[in-house]
PDB file of C-alpha atoms in Angstrom:
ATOM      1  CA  UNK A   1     143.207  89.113  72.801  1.00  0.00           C
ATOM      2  CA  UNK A   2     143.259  93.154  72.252  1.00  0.00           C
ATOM      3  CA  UNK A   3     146.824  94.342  73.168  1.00  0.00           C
ATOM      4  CA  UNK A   4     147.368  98.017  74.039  1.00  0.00           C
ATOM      5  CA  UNK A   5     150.934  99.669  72.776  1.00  0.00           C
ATOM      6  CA  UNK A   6     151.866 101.965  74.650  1.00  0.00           C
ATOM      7  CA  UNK A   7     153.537 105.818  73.784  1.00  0.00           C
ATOM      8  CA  UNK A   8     157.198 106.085  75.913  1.00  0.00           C
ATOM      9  CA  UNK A   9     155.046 108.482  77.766  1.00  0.00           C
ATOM     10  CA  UNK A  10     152.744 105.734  78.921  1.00  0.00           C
ATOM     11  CA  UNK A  11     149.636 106.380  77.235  1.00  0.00           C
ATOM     12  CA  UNK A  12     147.386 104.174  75.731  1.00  0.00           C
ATOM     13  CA  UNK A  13     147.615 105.359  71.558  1.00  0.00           C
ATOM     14  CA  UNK A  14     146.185 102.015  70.382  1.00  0.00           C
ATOM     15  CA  UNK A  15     144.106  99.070  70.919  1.00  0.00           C
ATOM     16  CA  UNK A  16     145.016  95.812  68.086  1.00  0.00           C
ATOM     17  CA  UNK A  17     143.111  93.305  67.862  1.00  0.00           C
ATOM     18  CA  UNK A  18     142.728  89.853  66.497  1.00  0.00           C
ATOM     19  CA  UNK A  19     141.920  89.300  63.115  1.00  0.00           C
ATOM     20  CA  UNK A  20     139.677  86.565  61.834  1.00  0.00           C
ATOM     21  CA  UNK A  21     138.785  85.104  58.520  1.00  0.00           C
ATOM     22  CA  UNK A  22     135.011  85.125  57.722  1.00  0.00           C
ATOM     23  CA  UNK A  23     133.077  83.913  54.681  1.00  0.00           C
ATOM     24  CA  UNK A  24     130.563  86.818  54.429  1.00  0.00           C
ATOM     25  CA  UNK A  25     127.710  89.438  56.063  1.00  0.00           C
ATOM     26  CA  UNK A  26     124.368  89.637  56.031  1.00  0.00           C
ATOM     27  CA  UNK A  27     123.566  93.526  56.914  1.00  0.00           C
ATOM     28  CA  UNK A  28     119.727  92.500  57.787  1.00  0.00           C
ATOM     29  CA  UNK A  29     119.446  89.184  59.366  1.00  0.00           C
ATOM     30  CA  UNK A  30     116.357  88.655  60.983  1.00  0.00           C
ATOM     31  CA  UNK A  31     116.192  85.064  61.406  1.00  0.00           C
ATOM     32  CA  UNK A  32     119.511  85.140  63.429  1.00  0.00           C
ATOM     33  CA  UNK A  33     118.590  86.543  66.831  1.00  0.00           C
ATOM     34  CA  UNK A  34     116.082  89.484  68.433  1.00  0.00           C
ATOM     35  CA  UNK A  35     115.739  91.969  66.253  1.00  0.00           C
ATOM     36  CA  UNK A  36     117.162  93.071  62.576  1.00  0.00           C
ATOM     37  CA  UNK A  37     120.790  92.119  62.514  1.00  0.00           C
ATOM     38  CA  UNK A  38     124.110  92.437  61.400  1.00  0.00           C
ATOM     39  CA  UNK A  39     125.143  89.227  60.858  1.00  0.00           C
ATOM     40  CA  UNK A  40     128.347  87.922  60.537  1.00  0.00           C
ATOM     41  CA  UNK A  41     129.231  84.051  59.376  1.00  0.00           C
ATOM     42  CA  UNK A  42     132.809  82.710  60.298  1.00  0.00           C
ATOM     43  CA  UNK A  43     134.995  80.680  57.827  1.00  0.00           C
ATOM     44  CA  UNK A  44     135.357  76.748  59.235  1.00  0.00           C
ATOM     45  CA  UNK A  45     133.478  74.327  60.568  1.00  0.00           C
ATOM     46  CA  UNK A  46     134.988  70.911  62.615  1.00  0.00           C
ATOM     47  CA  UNK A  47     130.776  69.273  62.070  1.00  0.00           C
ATOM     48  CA  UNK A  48     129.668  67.875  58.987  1.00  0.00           C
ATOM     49  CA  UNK A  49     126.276  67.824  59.052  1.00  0.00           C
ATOM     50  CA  UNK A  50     124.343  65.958  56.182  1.00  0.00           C
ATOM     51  CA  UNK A  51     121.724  68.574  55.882  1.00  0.00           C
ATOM     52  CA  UNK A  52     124.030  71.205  55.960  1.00  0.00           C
ATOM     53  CA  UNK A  53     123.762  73.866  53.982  1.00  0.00           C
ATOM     54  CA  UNK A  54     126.483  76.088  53.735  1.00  0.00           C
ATOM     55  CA  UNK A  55     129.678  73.677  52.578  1.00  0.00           C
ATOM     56  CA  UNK A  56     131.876  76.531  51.437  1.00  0.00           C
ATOM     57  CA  UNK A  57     131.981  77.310  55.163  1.00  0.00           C
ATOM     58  CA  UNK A  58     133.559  74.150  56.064  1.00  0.00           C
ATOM     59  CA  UNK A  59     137.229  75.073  55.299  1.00  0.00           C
ATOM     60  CA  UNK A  60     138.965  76.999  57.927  1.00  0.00           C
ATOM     61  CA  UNK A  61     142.441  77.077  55.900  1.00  0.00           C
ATOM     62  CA  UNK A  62     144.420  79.604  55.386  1.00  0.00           C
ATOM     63  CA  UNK A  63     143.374  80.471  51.207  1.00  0.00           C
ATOM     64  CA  UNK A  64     139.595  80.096  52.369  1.00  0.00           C
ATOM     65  CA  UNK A  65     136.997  83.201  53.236  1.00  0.00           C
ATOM     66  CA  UNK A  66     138.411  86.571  53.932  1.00  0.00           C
ATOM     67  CA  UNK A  67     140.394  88.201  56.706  1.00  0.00           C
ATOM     68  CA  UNK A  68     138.950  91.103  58.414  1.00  0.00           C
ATOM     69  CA  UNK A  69     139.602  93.177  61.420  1.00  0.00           C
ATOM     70  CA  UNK A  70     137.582  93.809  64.128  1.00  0.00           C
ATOM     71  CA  UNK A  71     137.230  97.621  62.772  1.00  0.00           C
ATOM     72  CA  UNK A  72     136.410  96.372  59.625  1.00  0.00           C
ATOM     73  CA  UNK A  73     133.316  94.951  60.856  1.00  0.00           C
ATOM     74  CA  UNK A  74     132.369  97.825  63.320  1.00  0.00           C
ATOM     75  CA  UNK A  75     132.453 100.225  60.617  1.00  0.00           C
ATOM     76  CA  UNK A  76     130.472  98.486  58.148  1.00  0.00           C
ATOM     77  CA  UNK A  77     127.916  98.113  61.376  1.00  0.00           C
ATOM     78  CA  UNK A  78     127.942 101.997  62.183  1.00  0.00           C
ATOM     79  CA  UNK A  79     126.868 102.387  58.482  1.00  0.00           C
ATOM     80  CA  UNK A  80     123.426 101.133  59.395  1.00  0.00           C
ATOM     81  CA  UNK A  81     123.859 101.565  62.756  1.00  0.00           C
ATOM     82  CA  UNK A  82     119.956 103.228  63.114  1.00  0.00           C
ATOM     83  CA  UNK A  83     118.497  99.732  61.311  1.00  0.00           C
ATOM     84  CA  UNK A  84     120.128  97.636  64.555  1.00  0.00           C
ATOM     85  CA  UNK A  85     118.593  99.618  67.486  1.00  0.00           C
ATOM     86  CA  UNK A  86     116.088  97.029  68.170  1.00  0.00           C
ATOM     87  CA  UNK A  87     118.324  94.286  67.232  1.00  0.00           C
ATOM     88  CA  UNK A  88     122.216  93.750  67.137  1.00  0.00           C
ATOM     89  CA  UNK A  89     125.307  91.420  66.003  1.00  0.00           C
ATOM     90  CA  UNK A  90     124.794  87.888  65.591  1.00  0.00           C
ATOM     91  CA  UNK A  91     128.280  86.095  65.136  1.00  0.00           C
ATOM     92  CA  UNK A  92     127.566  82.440  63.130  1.00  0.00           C
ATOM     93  CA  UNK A  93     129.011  79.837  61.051  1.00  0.00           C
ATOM     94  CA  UNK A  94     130.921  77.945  59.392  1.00  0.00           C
ATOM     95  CA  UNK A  95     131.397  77.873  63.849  1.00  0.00           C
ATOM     96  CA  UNK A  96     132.411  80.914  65.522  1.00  0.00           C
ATOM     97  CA  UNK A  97     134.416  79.947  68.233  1.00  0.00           C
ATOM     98  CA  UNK A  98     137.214  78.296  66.245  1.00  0.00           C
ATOM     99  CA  UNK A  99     138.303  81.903  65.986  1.00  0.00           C
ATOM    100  CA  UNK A 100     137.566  82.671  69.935  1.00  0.00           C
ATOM    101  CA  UNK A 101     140.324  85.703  70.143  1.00  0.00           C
ATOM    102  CA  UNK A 102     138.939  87.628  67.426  1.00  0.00           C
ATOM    103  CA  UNK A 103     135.383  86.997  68.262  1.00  0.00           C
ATOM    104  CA  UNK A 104     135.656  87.983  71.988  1.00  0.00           C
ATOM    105  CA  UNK A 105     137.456  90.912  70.671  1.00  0.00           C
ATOM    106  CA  UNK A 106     134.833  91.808  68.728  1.00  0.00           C
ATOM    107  CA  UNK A 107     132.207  91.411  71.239  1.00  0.00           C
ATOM    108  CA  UNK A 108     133.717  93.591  73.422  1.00  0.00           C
ATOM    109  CA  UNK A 109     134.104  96.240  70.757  1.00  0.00           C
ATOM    110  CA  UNK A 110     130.340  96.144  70.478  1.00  0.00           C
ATOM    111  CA  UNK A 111     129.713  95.928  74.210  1.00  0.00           C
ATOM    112  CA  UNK A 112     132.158  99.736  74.387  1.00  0.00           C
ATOM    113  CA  UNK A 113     130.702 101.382  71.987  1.00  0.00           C
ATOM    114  CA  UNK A 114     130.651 105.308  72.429  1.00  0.00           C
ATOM    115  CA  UNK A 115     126.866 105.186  70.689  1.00  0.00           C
ATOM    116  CA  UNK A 116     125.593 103.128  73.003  1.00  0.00           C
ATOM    117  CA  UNK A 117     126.299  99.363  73.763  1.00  0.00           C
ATOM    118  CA  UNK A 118     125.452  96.806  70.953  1.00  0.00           C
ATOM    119  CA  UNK A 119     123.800  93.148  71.996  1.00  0.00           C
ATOM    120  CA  UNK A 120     125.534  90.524  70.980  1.00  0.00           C
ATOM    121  CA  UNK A 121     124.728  86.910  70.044  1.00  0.00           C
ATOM    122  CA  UNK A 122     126.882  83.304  68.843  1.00  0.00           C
ATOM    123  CA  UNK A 123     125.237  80.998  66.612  1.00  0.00           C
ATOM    124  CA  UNK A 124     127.163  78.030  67.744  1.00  0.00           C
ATOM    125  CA  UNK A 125     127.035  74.134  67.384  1.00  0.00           C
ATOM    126  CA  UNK A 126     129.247  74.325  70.656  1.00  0.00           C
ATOM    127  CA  UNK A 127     131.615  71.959  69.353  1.00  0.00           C
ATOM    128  CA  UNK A 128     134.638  73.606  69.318  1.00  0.00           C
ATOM    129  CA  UNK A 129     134.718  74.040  73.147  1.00  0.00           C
ATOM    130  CA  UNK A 130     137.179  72.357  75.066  1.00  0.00           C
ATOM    131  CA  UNK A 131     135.740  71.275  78.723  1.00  0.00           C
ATOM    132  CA  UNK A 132     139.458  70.814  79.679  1.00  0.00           C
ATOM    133  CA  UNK A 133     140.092  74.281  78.947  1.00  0.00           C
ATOM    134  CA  UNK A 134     137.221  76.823  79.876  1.00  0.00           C
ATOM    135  CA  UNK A 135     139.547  79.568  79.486  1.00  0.00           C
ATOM    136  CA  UNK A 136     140.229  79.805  75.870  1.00  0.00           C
ATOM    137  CA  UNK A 137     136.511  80.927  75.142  1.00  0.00           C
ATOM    138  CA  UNK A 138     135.904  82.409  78.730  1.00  0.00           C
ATOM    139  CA  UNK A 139     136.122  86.188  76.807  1.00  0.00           C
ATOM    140  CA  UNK A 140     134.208  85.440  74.675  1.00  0.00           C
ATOM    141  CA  UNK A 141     130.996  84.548  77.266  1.00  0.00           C
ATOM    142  CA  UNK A 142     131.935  87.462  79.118  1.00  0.00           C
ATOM    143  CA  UNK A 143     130.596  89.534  76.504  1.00  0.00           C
ATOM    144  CA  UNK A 144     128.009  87.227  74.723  1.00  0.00           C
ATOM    145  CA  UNK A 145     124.032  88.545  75.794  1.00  0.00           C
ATOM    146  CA  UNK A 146     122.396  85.388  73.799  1.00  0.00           C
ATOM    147  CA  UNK A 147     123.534  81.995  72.424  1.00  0.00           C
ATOM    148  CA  UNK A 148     121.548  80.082  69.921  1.00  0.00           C
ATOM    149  CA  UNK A 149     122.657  76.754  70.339  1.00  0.00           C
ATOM    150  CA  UNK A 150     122.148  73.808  67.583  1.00  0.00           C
ATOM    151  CA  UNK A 151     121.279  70.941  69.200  1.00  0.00           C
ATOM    152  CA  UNK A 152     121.922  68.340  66.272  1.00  0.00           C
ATOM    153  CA  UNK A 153     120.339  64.891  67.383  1.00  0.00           C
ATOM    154  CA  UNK A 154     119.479  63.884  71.171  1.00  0.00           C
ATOM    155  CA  UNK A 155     120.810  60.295  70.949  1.00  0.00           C
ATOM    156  CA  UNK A 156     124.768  60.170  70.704  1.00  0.00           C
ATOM    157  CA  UNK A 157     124.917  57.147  67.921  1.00  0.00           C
ATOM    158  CA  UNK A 158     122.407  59.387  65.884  1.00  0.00           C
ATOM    159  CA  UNK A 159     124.404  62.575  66.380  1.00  0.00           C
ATOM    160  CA  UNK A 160     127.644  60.878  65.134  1.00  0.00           C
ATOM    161  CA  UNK A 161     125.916  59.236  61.873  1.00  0.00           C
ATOM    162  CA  UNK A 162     124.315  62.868  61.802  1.00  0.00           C
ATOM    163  CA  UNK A 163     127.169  64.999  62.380  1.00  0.00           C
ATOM    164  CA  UNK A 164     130.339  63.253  62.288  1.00  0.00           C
ATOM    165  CA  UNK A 165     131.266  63.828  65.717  1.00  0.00           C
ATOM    166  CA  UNK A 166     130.255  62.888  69.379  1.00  0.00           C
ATOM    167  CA  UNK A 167     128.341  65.148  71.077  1.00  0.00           C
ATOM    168  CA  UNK A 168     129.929  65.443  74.442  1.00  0.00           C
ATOM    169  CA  UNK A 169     131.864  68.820  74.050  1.00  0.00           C
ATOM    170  CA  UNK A 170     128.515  70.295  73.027  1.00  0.00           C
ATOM    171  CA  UNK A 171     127.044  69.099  75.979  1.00  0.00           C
ATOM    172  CA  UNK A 172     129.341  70.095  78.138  1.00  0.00           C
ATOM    173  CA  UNK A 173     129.465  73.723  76.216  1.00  0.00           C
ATOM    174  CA  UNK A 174     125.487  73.644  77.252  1.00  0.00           C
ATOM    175  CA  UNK A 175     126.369  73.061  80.544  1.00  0.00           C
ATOM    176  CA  UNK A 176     128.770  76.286  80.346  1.00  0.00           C
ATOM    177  CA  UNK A 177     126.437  78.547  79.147  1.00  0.00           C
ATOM    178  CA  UNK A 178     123.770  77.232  82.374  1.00  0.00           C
ATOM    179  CA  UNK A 179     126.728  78.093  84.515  1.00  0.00           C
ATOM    180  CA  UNK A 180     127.408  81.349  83.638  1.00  0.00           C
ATOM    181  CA  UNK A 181     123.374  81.953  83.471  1.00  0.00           C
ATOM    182  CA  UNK A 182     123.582  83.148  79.632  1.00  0.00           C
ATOM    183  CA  UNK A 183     120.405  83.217  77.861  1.00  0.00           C
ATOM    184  CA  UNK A 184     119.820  80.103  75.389  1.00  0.00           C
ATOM    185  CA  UNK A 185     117.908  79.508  72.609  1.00  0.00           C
ATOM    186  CA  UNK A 186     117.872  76.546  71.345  1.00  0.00           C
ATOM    187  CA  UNK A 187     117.924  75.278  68.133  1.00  0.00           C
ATOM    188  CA  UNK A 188     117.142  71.991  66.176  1.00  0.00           C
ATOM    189  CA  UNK A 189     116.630  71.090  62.661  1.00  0.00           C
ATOM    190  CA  UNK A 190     114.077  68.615  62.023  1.00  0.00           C
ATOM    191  CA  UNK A 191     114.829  66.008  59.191  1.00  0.00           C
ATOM    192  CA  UNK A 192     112.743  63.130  57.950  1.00  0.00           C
ATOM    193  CA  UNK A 193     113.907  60.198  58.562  1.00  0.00           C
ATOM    194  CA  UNK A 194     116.363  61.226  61.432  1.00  0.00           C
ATOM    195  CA  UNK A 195     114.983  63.820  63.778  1.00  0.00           C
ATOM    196  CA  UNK A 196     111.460  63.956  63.065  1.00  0.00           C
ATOM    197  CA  UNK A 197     109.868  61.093  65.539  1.00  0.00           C
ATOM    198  CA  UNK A 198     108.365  62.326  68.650  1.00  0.00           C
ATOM    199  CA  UNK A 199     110.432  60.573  70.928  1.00  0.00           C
ATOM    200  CA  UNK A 200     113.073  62.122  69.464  1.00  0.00           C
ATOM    201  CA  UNK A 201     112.126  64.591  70.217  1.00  0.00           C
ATOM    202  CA  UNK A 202     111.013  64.132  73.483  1.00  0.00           C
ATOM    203  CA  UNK A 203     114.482  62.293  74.243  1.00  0.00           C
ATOM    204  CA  UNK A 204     115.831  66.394  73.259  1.00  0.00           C
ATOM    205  CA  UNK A 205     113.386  68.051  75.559  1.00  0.00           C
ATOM    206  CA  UNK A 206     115.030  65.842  78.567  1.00  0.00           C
ATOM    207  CA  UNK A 207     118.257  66.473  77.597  1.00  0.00           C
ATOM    208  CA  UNK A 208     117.817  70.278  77.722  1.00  0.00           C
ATOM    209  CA  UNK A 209     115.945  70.031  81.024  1.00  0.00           C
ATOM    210  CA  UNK A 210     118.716  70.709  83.335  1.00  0.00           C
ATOM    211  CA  UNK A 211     119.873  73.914  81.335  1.00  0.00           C
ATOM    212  CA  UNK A 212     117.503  76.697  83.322  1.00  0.00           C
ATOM    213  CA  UNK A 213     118.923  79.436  81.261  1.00  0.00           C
ATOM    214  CA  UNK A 214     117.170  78.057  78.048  1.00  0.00           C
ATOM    215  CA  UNK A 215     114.901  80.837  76.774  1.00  0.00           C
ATOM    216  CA  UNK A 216     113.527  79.900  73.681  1.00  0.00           C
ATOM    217  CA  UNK A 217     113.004  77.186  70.904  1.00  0.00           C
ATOM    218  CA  UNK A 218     113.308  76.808  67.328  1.00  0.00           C
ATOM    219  CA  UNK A 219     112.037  73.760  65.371  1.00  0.00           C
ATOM    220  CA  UNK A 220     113.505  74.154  61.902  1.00  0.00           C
ATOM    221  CA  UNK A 221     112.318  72.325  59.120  1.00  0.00           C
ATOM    222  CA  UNK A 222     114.684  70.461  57.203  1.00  0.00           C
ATOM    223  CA  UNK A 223     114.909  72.272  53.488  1.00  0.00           C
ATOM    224  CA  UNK A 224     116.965  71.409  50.190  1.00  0.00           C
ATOM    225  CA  UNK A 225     117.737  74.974  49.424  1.00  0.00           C
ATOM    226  CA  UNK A 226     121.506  74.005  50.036  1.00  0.00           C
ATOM    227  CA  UNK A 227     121.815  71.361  46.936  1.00  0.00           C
ATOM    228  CA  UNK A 228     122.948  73.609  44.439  1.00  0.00           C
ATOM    229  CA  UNK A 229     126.179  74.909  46.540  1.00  0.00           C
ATOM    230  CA  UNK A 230     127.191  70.954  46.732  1.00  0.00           C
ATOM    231  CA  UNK A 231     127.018  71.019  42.766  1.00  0.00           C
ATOM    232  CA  UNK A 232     128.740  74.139  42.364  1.00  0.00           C
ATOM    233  CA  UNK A 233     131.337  72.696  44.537  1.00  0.00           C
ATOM    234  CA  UNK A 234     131.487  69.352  42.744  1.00  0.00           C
ATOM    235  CA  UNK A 235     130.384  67.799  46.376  1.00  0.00           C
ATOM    236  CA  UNK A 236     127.733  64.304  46.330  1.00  0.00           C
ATOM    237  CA  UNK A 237     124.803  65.933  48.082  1.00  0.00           C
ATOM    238  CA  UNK A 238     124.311  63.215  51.550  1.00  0.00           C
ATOM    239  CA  UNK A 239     120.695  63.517  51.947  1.00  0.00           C
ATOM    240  CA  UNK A 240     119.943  63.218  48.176  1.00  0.00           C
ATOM    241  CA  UNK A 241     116.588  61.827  47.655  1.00  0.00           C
ATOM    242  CA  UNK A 242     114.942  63.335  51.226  1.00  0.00           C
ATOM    243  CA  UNK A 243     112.029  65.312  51.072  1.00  0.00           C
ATOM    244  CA  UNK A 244     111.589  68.520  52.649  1.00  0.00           C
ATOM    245  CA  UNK A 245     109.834  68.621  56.416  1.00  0.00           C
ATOM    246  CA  UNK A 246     106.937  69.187  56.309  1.00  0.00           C
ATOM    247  CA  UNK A 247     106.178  72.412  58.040  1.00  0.00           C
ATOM    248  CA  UNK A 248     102.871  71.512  59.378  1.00  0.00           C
ATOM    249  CA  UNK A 249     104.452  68.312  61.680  1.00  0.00           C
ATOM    250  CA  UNK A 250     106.343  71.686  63.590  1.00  0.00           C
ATOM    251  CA  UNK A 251     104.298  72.174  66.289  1.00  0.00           C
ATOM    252  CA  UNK A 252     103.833  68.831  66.981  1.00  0.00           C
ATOM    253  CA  UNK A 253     107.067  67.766  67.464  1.00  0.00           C
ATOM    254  CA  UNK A 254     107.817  71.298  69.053  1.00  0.00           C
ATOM    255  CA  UNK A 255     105.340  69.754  71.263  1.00  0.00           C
ATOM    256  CA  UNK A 256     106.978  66.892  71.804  1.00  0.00           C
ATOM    257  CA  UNK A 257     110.599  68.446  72.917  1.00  0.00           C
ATOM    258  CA  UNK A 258     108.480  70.691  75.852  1.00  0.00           C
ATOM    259  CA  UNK A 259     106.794  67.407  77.237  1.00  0.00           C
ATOM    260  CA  UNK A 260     109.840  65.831  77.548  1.00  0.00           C
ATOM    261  CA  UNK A 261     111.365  68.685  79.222  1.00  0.00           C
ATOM    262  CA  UNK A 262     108.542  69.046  81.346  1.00  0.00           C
ATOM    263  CA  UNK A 263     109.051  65.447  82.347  1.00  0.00           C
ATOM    264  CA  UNK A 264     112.083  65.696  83.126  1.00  0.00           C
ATOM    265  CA  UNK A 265     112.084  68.672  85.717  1.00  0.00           C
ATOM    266  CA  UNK A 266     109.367  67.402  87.378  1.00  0.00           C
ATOM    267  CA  UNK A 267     110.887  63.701  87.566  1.00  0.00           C
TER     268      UNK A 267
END
């Protein structure tokens, strides 16, 4: 959390705040959120996905990524400040919110901007919220406009064999966001052989159904653009062997996810 020191005559001379430890920036996202955006991805990850793509993020020990400080990052986003004014920050992973001082901290830097307040988004897989403890990421929400939330697999045995973890904190981070009315989007990545049946994807569509805040969805195709970090890395690729989705099954199952939803709320 920001701490103010204070002169002996009682003025405020200096906001500090967190630090975090990143793994890099993209300065013009445009995949990551409304807009063209500054896009910052956060060193660790507690998932381990078999599609994913980004392995080097996993670590969140001390030697990996980079340390930076919340001015760091505003001043490299005031650089190309007039590129952002339809779009904003998008915070992602690796998972954000195993670093939830520094990223509320910088949030709120965005949100008190003298230029004009900056809109602010978390890529999230949600897992590293703690039901039993709200509070820890409750700054963080306070000054989040848009989540995009990965919805791995809708069935729990499939999102443990997928992911490596239960899905309940996720869940329950879904049921957060709903709570505090904060726009959704969610997201889902469609591989063969594990998310790509239609009532999968249906069975994802009723599990979303309560959440009345969710404002958007993204189907993404499962790709193999990831393989050659795993080889770099000296890492077995998990899905070697599975084809790419193919793109033109999308709407379909995209198809498939609303008429479950739809199902559901009217059920």
């Amino acid at each position: 959390m920001a701490q103010i020191e204070l002169t002996p005559q009682g003025d405020a001379c200096e906001t500090r705040y967190a630090r975090g430890r990143i793994h890099s920036v993209e300065t013009m996202g445009t995949v990551d959120g409304p807009g063209i955006r500054f896009v910052v991805f956060m060193q660790g990850c507690p998932l381990r996905c078999l599609y994913c793509h980004n392995p080097d993020t996993w670590d969140a020990g001390a030697a990996a990524g980079t340390e930076v400080t919340v001015e760091q990052l505003v001043e490299e986003f005031e650089s190309n400040r007039q590129f952002y004014k339809n779009g904003g920050i998008t915070v992602s992973g690796g998972e954000p919110l195993l670093q939830p001082e520094f990223l509320a901290d910088l949030f709120a830097a965005m949100h008190a901007r003298s230029e004009g307040r900056v809109h602010t988004c978390l890529d999230s897989c949600g897992y590293a919220f703690d039901p039993a403890h709200p509070e820890r990421t409750a700054r963080v929400l306070d000054a989040c406009d848009l989540v995009l939330l990965d919805i791995k697999h809708a069935d729990p045995a499939g999102h443990r064999a997928l992911t490596g973890r239960d899905p309940a904190r996720i869940l329950a981070f879904g049921d957060e966001l709903a709570r505090r009315k904060i726009p959704v989007v969610i997201r889902h990545v469609v591989v063969p052989g594990y998310t790509d049946t239609p009532e999968e994807c249906e069975a994802l569509g009723r599990l979303i159904a309560p959440w009345q805040n969710v404002v958007g969805l993204e189907m993404l195709p499962y790709h193999t653009l990831g393989v050659v970090k795993y080889e770099k890395l000296g890492l077995t690729y998990p899905l070697d062997g599975v084809p790419e989705m193919d793109k033109a099954r999308i709407p379909e199952l995209r198809a498939a996810v609303m008429r479950g939803m739809r199902a559901a709320r009217q059920g």
